[in-house]
PDB file of C-alpha atoms in Angstrom:
ATOM      1  CA  UNK O   1       0.000   0.000   0.000  1.00 64.00           C
ATOM      2  CA  UNK O   2       2.770   2.493   0.941  1.00 67.00           C
ATOM      3  CA  UNK O   3       5.311   0.809  -1.354  1.00 87.00           C
ATOM      4  CA  UNK O   4       7.817   0.645   1.515  1.00 91.00           C
ATOM      5  CA  UNK O   5       8.426  -1.940   4.195  1.00 93.00           C
ATOM      6  CA  UNK O   6       6.825  -1.533   7.628  1.00 90.00           C
ATOM      7  CA  UNK O   7      10.284  -1.010   9.099  1.00 92.00           C
ATOM      8  CA  UNK O   8      11.055   1.776   6.621  1.00 93.00           C
ATOM      9  CA  UNK O   9       7.668   3.348   7.340  1.00 92.00           C
ATOM     10  CA  UNK O  10       8.417   3.406  11.101  1.00 92.00           C
ATOM     11  CA  UNK O  11      11.906   4.771  10.437  1.00 93.00           C
ATOM     12  CA  UNK O  12      10.433   7.590   8.347  1.00 93.00           C
ATOM     13  CA  UNK O  13       7.973   8.449  11.132  1.00 95.00           C
ATOM     14  CA  UNK O  14      10.743   8.501  13.738  1.00 95.00           C
ATOM     15  CA  UNK O  15      12.932  10.713  11.538  1.00 96.00           C
ATOM     16  CA  UNK O  16      10.100  13.140  10.875  1.00 96.00           C
ATOM     17  CA  UNK O  17       9.220  13.322  14.587  1.00 97.00           C
ATOM     18  CA  UNK O  18      12.860  13.746  15.633  1.00 96.00           C
ATOM     19  CA  UNK O  19      13.365  16.606  13.164  1.00 96.00           C
ATOM     20  CA  UNK O  20      10.207  18.303  14.416  1.00 96.00           C
ATOM     21  CA  UNK O  21      11.223  17.989  18.069  1.00 96.00           C
ATOM     22  CA  UNK O  22      14.745  19.259  17.377  1.00 95.00           C
ATOM     23  CA  UNK O  23      13.520  22.257  15.401  1.00 94.00           C
ATOM     24  CA  UNK O  24      10.475  23.262  17.423  1.00 93.00           C
ATOM     25  CA  UNK O  25      11.178  22.382  21.062  1.00 93.00           C
ATOM     26  CA  UNK O  26      13.912  22.917  23.585  1.00 91.00           C
ATOM     27  CA  UNK O  27      13.731  19.318  24.842  1.00 94.00           C
ATOM     28  CA  UNK O  28      17.078  17.784  25.638  1.00 94.00           C
ATOM     29  CA  UNK O  29      18.327  15.249  23.111  1.00 95.00           C
ATOM     30  CA  UNK O  30      18.094  12.594  25.841  1.00 96.00           C
ATOM     31  CA  UNK O  31      14.351  13.288  26.217  1.00 96.00           C
ATOM     32  CA  UNK O  32      13.810  13.206  22.458  1.00 96.00           C
ATOM     33  CA  UNK O  33      15.593   9.872  22.173  1.00 96.00           C
ATOM     34  CA  UNK O  34      13.432   8.448  24.982  1.00 96.00           C
ATOM     35  CA  UNK O  35      10.211   9.727  23.378  1.00 95.00           C
ATOM     36  CA  UNK O  36      11.171   8.043  20.115  1.00 95.00           C
ATOM     37  CA  UNK O  37      11.915   4.737  21.828  1.00 94.00           C
ATOM     38  CA  UNK O  38      15.690   4.590  21.488  1.00 94.00           C
ATOM     39  CA  UNK O  39      17.610   2.593  24.076  1.00 93.00           C
ATOM     40  CA  UNK O  40      20.116   5.414  24.593  1.00 95.00           C
ATOM     41  CA  UNK O  41      20.947   8.934  23.509  1.00 96.00           C
ATOM     42  CA  UNK O  42      24.103   7.741  21.780  1.00 96.00           C
ATOM     43  CA  UNK O  43      22.141   5.223  19.700  1.00 96.00           C
ATOM     44  CA  UNK O  44      19.684   7.950  18.688  1.00 97.00           C
ATOM     45  CA  UNK O  45      22.527  10.335  17.805  1.00 96.00           C
ATOM     46  CA  UNK O  46      24.305   7.741  15.653  1.00 96.00           C
ATOM     47  CA  UNK O  47      21.078   6.798  13.886  1.00 96.00           C
ATOM     48  CA  UNK O  48      20.076  10.430  13.304  1.00 96.00           C
ATOM     49  CA  UNK O  49      23.475  11.129  11.778  1.00 96.00           C
ATOM     50  CA  UNK O  50      23.063   8.118   9.457  1.00 95.00           C
ATOM     51  CA  UNK O  51      19.660   9.406   8.382  1.00 93.00           C
ATOM     52  CA  UNK O  52      20.599  13.053   7.844  1.00 94.00           C
ATOM     53  CA  UNK O  53      24.385  13.339   7.666  1.00 95.00           C
ATOM     54  CA  UNK O  54      24.501  15.690  10.675  1.00 96.00           C
ATOM     55  CA  UNK O  55      24.309  15.156  14.417  1.00 95.00           C
ATOM     56  CA  UNK O  56      21.139  16.117  16.313  1.00 95.00           C
ATOM     57  CA  UNK O  57      23.050  18.903  18.061  1.00 93.00           C
ATOM     58  CA  UNK O  58      24.168  20.401  14.738  1.00 93.00           C
ATOM     59  CA  UNK O  59      20.680  19.999  13.251  1.00 93.00           C
ATOM     60  CA  UNK O  60      19.066  21.951  16.076  1.00 91.00           C
ATOM     61  CA  UNK O  61      18.817  25.758  15.778  1.00 83.00           C
ATOM     62  CA  UNK O  62      21.464  27.626  17.748  1.00 77.00           C
ATOM     63  CA  UNK O  63      18.799  29.302  19.897  1.00 66.00           C
ATOM     64  CA  UNK O  64      18.120  25.918  21.527  1.00 60.00           C
ATOM     65  CA  UNK O  65      21.731  24.803  21.885  1.00 57.00           C
ATOM     66  CA  UNK O  66      23.040  27.906  23.682  1.00 54.00           C
ATOM     67  CA  UNK O  67      20.275  29.227  25.916  1.00 53.00           C
ATOM     68  CA  UNK O  68      20.943  32.548  27.615  1.00 48.00           C
ATOM     69  CA  UNK O  69      21.198  32.117  31.367  1.00 45.00           C
ATOM     70  CA  UNK O  70      20.663  34.851  33.962  1.00 40.00           C
TER      71      UNK O  70
END
């Protein structure tokens, strides 16, 4: 029906959700990896880099990586 395997379909959903969370929230990468069902942050980071060619930290806008602290 979708012309892709169920595994590829799930992978695409996880990638789309991870990109959204990285771009539109200030959740820590650890929390994002847990929400997406990864066993560890390092596994999520390696997988994200395979999918996109960049690490989650480099994908995220700078405004979320260097918050201003009082």
